[in-house]
Amino acid sequence: HTAKDMSSVVHKVDSRDKLPSQDQVFLGHILAYQSRFTDAARVFEKAGHVDLAIEMFLDLKRYDDAKNYAGKGSSKHSVSDLMKRQAEWSKATADWRSASEMYVDAGEYMKAIELLCENHGVEPMMDLVHKLEDVEKYSAELRTCAQYFATNNHHSKAKQVYLKMNAIEELLDLHMKMHKWEEALALCEQYRGQYDHLVYLPYAEWLAGADRFDEAQAAYKRAGRPE
């Protein structure tokens, strides 16, 4: 067929004078081989084979077009599944930032976090922390973020995550490991008596190691270890 002939046939599919379904499928394949992908997708949809349009766009790595057809509701492909496939493709092409965003859009938060950890995406990870409002539901994801921040010396960011989770013991442990004793003691005072045994014993040992023996003695007493 000439291009003019093909346009006439495509118009037929769009009109009331429809081609048989199988002929429409053949026409869709012909249009795809001619790189007329938008026309091919429309013909596949008219023939009741929207999945052929989606699979064509997936082969072309045109994920947005594929998701558009999946969103029509008559496909075996879900938009969420296509987002995951797009994320995997972006990850394979080393576009970790885009891949992490797609995992987030697909609700695959832990996969996004793992990818950000691998590539030291500190700021995108903090953005994700702010998005995870349901602390109880996403406690594992938030804790993974906090541990990454703590391990990589991002004290203020780890602190924000633990405060969001109301994880007081973990926050105290963070302060102590980084020798942020003023912050640890101030937090301990907010819960006077509840965490003294966790904070004042290692604080006393740190003071003793720094030859601050009078202060260490007072801290040992506060920890309940006067001996």
PDB file of C-alpha atoms in Angstrom:
ATOM      1  CA  HIS A   1       0.000   0.000   0.000  1.00  0.00           C
ATOM      2  CA  THR A   2       1.030   3.593  -0.566  1.00  0.00           C
ATOM      3  CA  ALA A   3       0.994   5.942   2.428  1.00  0.00           C
ATOM      4  CA  LYS A   4      -2.242   7.435   1.045  1.00  0.00           C
ATOM      5  CA  ASP A   5      -3.826   3.975   0.764  1.00  0.00           C
ATOM      6  CA  MET A   6      -2.794   3.128   4.339  1.00  0.00           C
ATOM      7  CA  SER A   7      -4.259   6.364   5.674  1.00  0.00           C
ATOM      8  CA  SER A   8      -7.514   5.464   3.957  1.00  0.00           C
ATOM      9  CA  VAL A   9      -7.513   2.030   5.600  1.00  0.00           C
ATOM     10  CA  VAL A  10      -6.769   3.519   9.023  1.00  0.00           C
ATOM     11  CA  HIS A  11      -9.659   5.946   8.519  1.00  0.00           C
ATOM     12  CA  LYS A  12     -11.881   2.946   7.787  1.00  0.00           C
ATOM     13  CA  VAL A  13     -10.999   1.459  11.156  1.00  0.00           C
ATOM     14  CA  ASP A  14     -11.984   4.706  12.855  1.00  0.00           C
ATOM     15  CA  SER A  15     -15.285   4.909  10.968  1.00  0.00           C
ATOM     16  CA  ARG A  16     -18.414   2.810  11.236  1.00  0.00           C
ATOM     17  CA  ASP A  17     -17.240   0.716   8.276  1.00  0.00           C
ATOM     18  CA  LYS A  18     -14.912  -1.352  10.446  1.00  0.00           C
ATOM     19  CA  LEU A  19     -12.504  -4.002   9.217  1.00  0.00           C
ATOM     20  CA  PRO A  20     -12.745  -7.489  10.743  1.00  0.00           C
ATOM     21  CA  SER A  21     -10.881  -7.708  14.030  1.00  0.00           C
ATOM     22  CA  GLN A  22      -8.077  -9.959  12.749  1.00  0.00           C
ATOM     23  CA  ASP A  23      -7.529  -7.691   9.750  1.00  0.00           C
ATOM     24  CA  GLN A  24      -7.227  -4.751  12.133  1.00  0.00           C
ATOM     25  CA  VAL A  25      -4.521  -6.633  14.019  1.00  0.00           C
ATOM     26  CA  PHE A  26      -2.622  -7.280  10.769  1.00  0.00           C
ATOM     27  CA  LEU A  27      -3.003  -3.601   9.896  1.00  0.00           C
ATOM     28  CA  GLY A  28      -1.667  -2.623  13.310  1.00  0.00           C
ATOM     29  CA  HIS A  29       1.456  -4.747  12.782  1.00  0.00           C
ATOM     30  CA  ILE A  30       2.011  -3.235   9.337  1.00  0.00           C
ATOM     31  CA  LEU A  31       1.731   0.277  10.750  1.00  0.00           C
ATOM     32  CA  ALA A  32       4.165  -0.613  13.524  1.00  0.00           C
ATOM     33  CA  TYR A  33       6.729  -1.877  10.973  1.00  0.00           C
ATOM     34  CA  GLN A  34       6.284   1.428   9.165  1.00  0.00           C
ATOM     35  CA  SER A  35       7.139   3.205  12.462  1.00  0.00           C
ATOM     36  CA  ARG A  36       3.633   4.688  12.602  1.00  0.00           C
ATOM     37  CA  PHE A  37       3.361   3.651  16.226  1.00  0.00           C
ATOM     38  CA  THR A  38       0.572   5.999  17.296  1.00  0.00           C
ATOM     39  CA  ASP A  39      -1.651   4.826  14.420  1.00  0.00           C
ATOM     40  CA  ALA A  40      -0.755   1.204  15.165  1.00  0.00           C
ATOM     41  CA  ALA A  41      -1.703   1.596  18.813  1.00  0.00           C
ATOM     42  CA  ARG A  42      -5.037   3.161  17.914  1.00  0.00           C
ATOM     43  CA  VAL A  43      -5.805   0.306  15.507  1.00  0.00           C
ATOM     44  CA  PHE A  44      -4.853  -2.338  18.090  1.00  0.00           C
ATOM     45  CA  GLU A  45      -7.168  -0.651  20.591  1.00  0.00           C
ATOM     46  CA  LYS A  46     -10.050  -0.545  18.111  1.00  0.00           C
ATOM     47  CA  ALA A  47      -9.518  -4.265  17.449  1.00  0.00           C
ATOM     48  CA  GLY A  48      -9.881  -4.976  21.162  1.00  0.00           C
ATOM     49  CA  HIS A  49      -6.205  -5.873  21.555  1.00  0.00           C
ATOM     50  CA  VAL A  50      -4.916  -3.026  23.692  1.00  0.00           C
ATOM     51  CA  ASP A  51      -2.193  -5.306  25.095  1.00  0.00           C
ATOM     52  CA  LEU A  52      -0.591  -5.399  21.637  1.00  0.00           C
ATOM     53  CA  ALA A  53      -0.281  -1.614  21.804  1.00  0.00           C
ATOM     54  CA  ILE A  54       1.212  -1.816  25.289  1.00  0.00           C
ATOM     55  CA  GLU A  55       3.711  -4.511  24.312  1.00  0.00           C
ATOM     56  CA  MET A  56       4.714  -2.505  21.240  1.00  0.00           C
ATOM     57  CA  PHE A  57       5.418   0.557  23.378  1.00  0.00           C
ATOM     58  CA  LEU A  58       7.299  -1.581  25.921  1.00  0.00           C
ATOM     59  CA  ASP A  59       9.555  -2.881  23.139  1.00  0.00           C
ATOM     60  CA  LEU A  60      10.188   0.741  22.171  1.00  0.00           C
ATOM     61  CA  LYS A  61      10.847   1.662  25.825  1.00  0.00           C
ATOM     62  CA  ARG A  62       8.063   4.252  25.491  1.00  0.00           C
ATOM     63  CA  TYR A  63       6.800   3.589  28.995  1.00  0.00           C
ATOM     64  CA  ASP A  64       4.603   6.664  29.301  1.00  0.00           C
ATOM     65  CA  ASP A  65       2.628   5.618  26.210  1.00  0.00           C
ATOM     66  CA  ALA A  66       2.382   2.061  27.539  1.00  0.00           C
ATOM     67  CA  LYS A  67       1.079   3.326  30.894  1.00  0.00           C
ATOM     68  CA  ASN A  68      -1.464   5.501  29.101  1.00  0.00           C
ATOM     69  CA  TYR A  69      -2.973   2.448  27.384  1.00  0.00           C
ATOM     70  CA  ALA A  70      -2.755   0.328  30.539  1.00  0.00           C
ATOM     71  CA  GLY A  71      -4.761   2.993  32.327  1.00  0.00           C
ATOM     72  CA  LYS A  72      -7.712   2.377  30.029  1.00  0.00           C
ATOM     73  CA  GLY A  73      -8.648  -0.618  32.211  1.00  0.00           C
ATOM     74  CA  SER A  74      -8.987  -3.281  29.507  1.00  0.00           C
ATOM     75  CA  SER A  75      -5.450  -4.580  29.758  1.00  0.00           C
ATOM     76  CA  LYS A  76      -3.772  -7.438  31.618  1.00  0.00           C
ATOM     77  CA  HIS A  77      -0.975  -4.962  32.388  1.00  0.00           C
ATOM     78  CA  SER A  78      -1.387  -2.682  35.396  1.00  0.00           C
ATOM     79  CA  VAL A  79       0.095   0.806  35.505  1.00  0.00           C
ATOM     80  CA  SER A  80       1.929  -0.171  38.683  1.00  0.00           C
ATOM     81  CA  ASP A  81       3.563  -3.161  36.979  1.00  0.00           C
ATOM     82  CA  LEU A  82       4.672  -0.991  34.083  1.00  0.00           C
ATOM     83  CA  MET A  83       6.168   1.515  36.512  1.00  0.00           C
ATOM     84  CA  LYS A  84       8.200  -1.294  38.061  1.00  0.00           C
ATOM     85  CA  ARG A  85       9.401  -2.414  34.633  1.00  0.00           C
ATOM     86  CA  GLN A  86      10.345   1.144  33.778  1.00  0.00           C
ATOM     87  CA  ALA A  87      12.238   1.431  37.054  1.00  0.00           C
ATOM     88  CA  GLU A  88      14.129  -1.795  36.364  1.00  0.00           C
ATOM     89  CA  TRP A  89      15.061  -0.533  32.906  1.00  0.00           C
ATOM     90  CA  SER A  90      16.277   2.798  34.288  1.00  0.00           C
ATOM     91  CA  LYS A  91      18.278   0.943  36.931  1.00  0.00           C
ATOM     92  CA  ALA A  92      19.872  -1.254  34.246  1.00  0.00           C
ATOM     93  CA  THR A  93      20.881   1.853  32.285  1.00  0.00           C
ATOM     94  CA  ALA A  94      22.478   3.348  35.422  1.00  0.00           C
ATOM     95  CA  ASP A  95      19.853   6.073  35.681  1.00  0.00           C
ATOM     96  CA  TRP A  96      19.438   5.398  39.397  1.00  0.00           C
ATOM     97  CA  ARG A  97      17.758   8.717  40.172  1.00  0.00           C
ATOM     98  CA  SER A  98      14.936   8.142  37.672  1.00  0.00           C
ATOM     99  CA  ALA A  99      14.668   4.508  38.714  1.00  0.00           C
ATOM    100  CA  SER A 100      14.252   5.456  42.371  1.00  0.00           C
ATOM    101  CA  GLU A 101      11.522   7.971  41.469  1.00  0.00           C
ATOM    102  CA  MET A 102       9.671   5.310  39.507  1.00  0.00           C
ATOM    103  CA  TYR A 103       9.914   2.827  42.364  1.00  0.00           C
ATOM    104  CA  VAL A 104       8.408   5.503  44.624  1.00  0.00           C
ATOM    105  CA  ASP A 105       5.592   6.144  42.117  1.00  0.00           C
ATOM    106  CA  ALA A 106       4.928   2.387  42.043  1.00  0.00           C
ATOM    107  CA  GLY A 107       4.827   2.207  45.848  1.00  0.00           C
ATOM    108  CA  GLU A 108       8.019   0.100  45.969  1.00  0.00           C
ATOM    109  CA  TYR A 109       9.576   2.237  48.701  1.00  0.00           C
ATOM    110  CA  MET A 110      12.125  -0.260  49.998  1.00  0.00           C
ATOM    111  CA  LYS A 111      13.485  -0.868  46.497  1.00  0.00           C
ATOM    112  CA  ALA A 112      13.801   2.890  46.052  1.00  0.00           C
ATOM    113  CA  ILE A 113      15.622   3.199  49.386  1.00  0.00           C
ATOM    114  CA  GLU A 114      18.012   0.344  48.595  1.00  0.00           C
ATOM    115  CA  LEU A 115      18.862   1.970  45.259  1.00  0.00           C
ATOM    116  CA  LEU A 116      19.410   5.352  46.907  1.00  0.00           C
ATOM    117  CA  CYS A 117      21.654   3.746  49.539  1.00  0.00           C
ATOM    118  CA  GLU A 118      23.747   2.098  46.823  1.00  0.00           C
ATOM    119  CA  ASN A 119      24.198   5.423  45.034  1.00  0.00           C
ATOM    120  CA  HIS A 120      24.402   7.720  48.081  1.00  0.00           C
ATOM    121  CA  GLY A 121      21.281   9.636  47.108  1.00  0.00           C
ATOM    122  CA  VAL A 122      21.047  11.496  50.411  1.00  0.00           C
ATOM    123  CA  GLU A 123      18.666  14.314  49.442  1.00  0.00           C
ATOM    124  CA  PRO A 124      16.225  12.134  47.421  1.00  0.00           C
ATOM    125  CA  MET A 125      16.144   9.739  50.383  1.00  0.00           C
ATOM    126  CA  MET A 126      15.278  12.577  52.738  1.00  0.00           C
ATOM    127  CA  ASP A 127      12.501  13.656  50.353  1.00  0.00           C
ATOM    128  CA  LEU A 128      11.131  10.111  50.526  1.00  0.00           C
ATOM    129  CA  VAL A 129      11.269  10.161  54.338  1.00  0.00           C
ATOM    130  CA  HIS A 130       8.981  13.209  54.292  1.00  0.00           C
ATOM    131  CA  LYS A 131       6.525  11.364  52.013  1.00  0.00           C
ATOM    132  CA  LEU A 132       6.194   8.350  54.318  1.00  0.00           C
ATOM    133  CA  GLU A 133       3.556   9.768  56.652  1.00  0.00           C
ATOM    134  CA  ASP A 134       2.269   6.465  58.053  1.00  0.00           C
ATOM    135  CA  VAL A 135       5.107   5.814  60.514  1.00  0.00           C
ATOM    136  CA  GLU A 136       3.759   2.481  61.746  1.00  0.00           C
ATOM    137  CA  LYS A 137       3.175   1.109  58.242  1.00  0.00           C
ATOM    138  CA  TYR A 138       6.552   2.204  56.926  1.00  0.00           C
ATOM    139  CA  SER A 139       8.668   1.684  60.049  1.00  0.00           C
ATOM    140  CA  ALA A 140      11.073  -0.706  58.258  1.00  0.00           C
ATOM    141  CA  GLU A 141      11.618   1.772  55.422  1.00  0.00           C
ATOM    142  CA  LEU A 142      12.154   4.699  57.794  1.00  0.00           C
ATOM    143  CA  ARG A 143      14.522   2.705  59.993  1.00  0.00           C
ATOM    144  CA  THR A 144      16.588   1.712  56.944  1.00  0.00           C
ATOM    145  CA  CYS A 145      16.893   5.388  55.990  1.00  0.00           C
ATOM    146  CA  ALA A 146      17.888   6.363  59.529  1.00  0.00           C
ATOM    147  CA  GLN A 147      20.537   3.635  59.681  1.00  0.00           C
ATOM    148  CA  TYR A 148      21.987   4.758  56.362  1.00  0.00           C
ATOM    149  CA  PHE A 149      22.180   8.370  57.547  1.00  0.00           C
ATOM    150  CA  ALA A 150      23.760   7.345  60.837  1.00  0.00           C
ATOM    151  CA  THR A 151      26.342   5.055  59.213  1.00  0.00           C
ATOM    152  CA  ASN A 152      27.330   7.786  56.757  1.00  0.00           C
ATOM    153  CA  ASN A 153      27.643  10.542  59.373  1.00  0.00           C
ATOM    154  CA  HIS A 154      24.493  12.449  58.423  1.00  0.00           C
ATOM    155  CA  HIS A 155      23.615  13.009  62.062  1.00  0.00           C
ATOM    156  CA  SER A 156      20.938  15.694  61.626  1.00  0.00           C
ATOM    157  CA  LYS A 157      19.064  13.655  58.991  1.00  0.00           C
ATOM    158  CA  ALA A 158      19.169  10.474  61.082  1.00  0.00           C
ATOM    159  CA  LYS A 159      17.916  12.533  64.021  1.00  0.00           C
ATOM    160  CA  GLN A 160      14.953  13.797  61.982  1.00  0.00           C
ATOM    161  CA  VAL A 161      13.951  10.252  61.044  1.00  0.00           C
ATOM    162  CA  TYR A 162      14.156   8.928  64.614  1.00  0.00           C
ATOM    163  CA  LEU A 163      12.154  11.912  65.877  1.00  0.00           C
ATOM    164  CA  LYS A 164       9.530  11.252  63.206  1.00  0.00           C
ATOM    165  CA  MET A 165       9.340   7.652  64.454  1.00  0.00           C
ATOM    166  CA  ASN A 166       9.456   8.702  68.112  1.00  0.00           C
ATOM    167  CA  ALA A 167      12.283   6.158  68.460  1.00  0.00           C
ATOM    168  CA  ILE A 168      13.861   7.641  71.587  1.00  0.00           C
ATOM    169  CA  GLU A 169      16.252   4.796  72.441  1.00  0.00           C
ATOM    170  CA  GLU A 170      17.585   4.687  68.900  1.00  0.00           C
ATOM    171  CA  LEU A 171      17.989   8.465  68.890  1.00  0.00           C
ATOM    172  CA  LEU A 172      19.890   8.338  72.183  1.00  0.00           C
ATOM    173  CA  ASP A 173      22.122   5.609  70.774  1.00  0.00           C
ATOM    174  CA  LEU A 174      22.772   7.795  67.706  1.00  0.00           C
ATOM    175  CA  HIS A 175      23.795  10.767  69.875  1.00  0.00           C
ATOM    176  CA  MET A 176      26.080   8.633  72.015  1.00  0.00           C
ATOM    177  CA  LYS A 177      27.809   6.861  69.124  1.00  0.00           C
ATOM    178  CA  MET A 178      28.622  10.250  67.620  1.00  0.00           C
ATOM    179  CA  HIS A 179      29.635  11.644  71.039  1.00  0.00           C
ATOM    180  CA  LYS A 180      26.858  14.227  70.880  1.00  0.00           C
ATOM    181  CA  TRP A 181      26.655  14.091  74.662  1.00  0.00           C
ATOM    182  CA  GLU A 182      24.914  17.434  75.146  1.00  0.00           C
ATOM    183  CA  GLU A 183      22.071  16.320  72.890  1.00  0.00           C
ATOM    184  CA  ALA A 184      21.933  12.901  74.531  1.00  0.00           C
ATOM    185  CA  LEU A 185      21.757  14.404  78.033  1.00  0.00           C
ATOM    186  CA  ALA A 186      19.182  17.006  77.006  1.00  0.00           C
ATOM    187  CA  LEU A 187      16.973  14.299  75.511  1.00  0.00           C
ATOM    188  CA  CYS A 188      17.460  12.138  78.599  1.00  0.00           C
ATOM    189  CA  GLU A 189      16.291  15.028  80.791  1.00  0.00           C
ATOM    190  CA  GLN A 190      13.009  15.171  78.877  1.00  0.00           C
ATOM    191  CA  TYR A 191      12.313  11.638  80.133  1.00  0.00           C
ATOM    192  CA  ARG A 192      13.989  12.049  83.510  1.00  0.00           C
ATOM    193  CA  GLY A 193      14.773   8.712  85.118  1.00  0.00           C
ATOM    194  CA  GLN A 194      13.537   6.611  82.194  1.00  0.00           C
ATOM    195  CA  TYR A 195      16.760   6.409  80.217  1.00  0.00           C
ATOM    196  CA  ASP A 196      19.412   7.285  82.821  1.00  0.00           C
ATOM    197  CA  HIS A 197      20.830   3.757  82.822  1.00  0.00           C
ATOM    198  CA  LEU A 198      21.263   3.872  79.037  1.00  0.00           C
ATOM    199  CA  VAL A 199      22.981   7.245  78.876  1.00  0.00           C
ATOM    200  CA  TYR A 200      24.867   7.972  82.070  1.00  0.00           C
ATOM    201  CA  LEU A 201      26.921   4.769  82.259  1.00  0.00           C
ATOM    202  CA  PRO A 202      28.558   5.200  78.804  1.00  0.00           C
ATOM    203  CA  TYR A 203      28.791   8.948  79.508  1.00  0.00           C
ATOM    204  CA  ALA A 204      30.636   8.241  82.771  1.00  0.00           C
ATOM    205  CA  GLU A 205      33.036   5.921  80.956  1.00  0.00           C
ATOM    206  CA  TRP A 206      33.662   8.568  78.312  1.00  0.00           C
ATOM    207  CA  LEU A 207      34.332  11.188  81.005  1.00  0.00           C
ATOM    208  CA  ALA A 208      36.706   8.847  82.823  1.00  0.00           C
ATOM    209  CA  GLY A 209      38.569   8.209  79.577  1.00  0.00           C
ATOM    210  CA  ALA A 210      38.948  11.976  79.206  1.00  0.00           C
ATOM    211  CA  ASP A 211      40.381  12.260  82.784  1.00  0.00           C
ATOM    212  CA  ARG A 212      37.290  14.142  83.960  1.00  0.00           C
ATOM    213  CA  PHE A 213      37.018  12.034  87.098  1.00  0.00           C
ATOM    214  CA  ASP A 214      34.762  14.239  89.276  1.00  0.00           C
ATOM    215  CA  GLU A 215      32.186  14.484  86.497  1.00  0.00           C
ATOM    216  CA  ALA A 216      32.566  10.772  85.804  1.00  0.00           C
ATOM    217  CA  GLN A 217      31.881   9.994  89.471  1.00  0.00           C
ATOM    218  CA  ALA A 218      28.649  12.026  89.396  1.00  0.00           C
ATOM    219  CA  ALA A 219      27.599  10.329  86.147  1.00  0.00           C
ATOM    220  CA  TYR A 220      28.235   6.839  87.616  1.00  0.00           C
ATOM    221  CA  LYS A 221      25.975   7.731  90.536  1.00  0.00           C
ATOM    222  CA  ARG A 222      23.287   9.021  88.167  1.00  0.00           C
ATOM    223  CA  ALA A 223      23.542   5.720  86.292  1.00  0.00           C
ATOM    224  CA  GLY A 224      22.892   3.843  89.536  1.00  0.00           C
ATOM    225  CA  ARG A 225      26.451   2.497  89.685  1.00  0.00           C
ATOM    226  CA  PRO A 226      28.037   4.301  92.691  1.00  0.00           C
ATOM    227  CA  GLU A 227      30.494   1.450  93.276  1.00  0.00           C
TER     228      GLU A 227
END
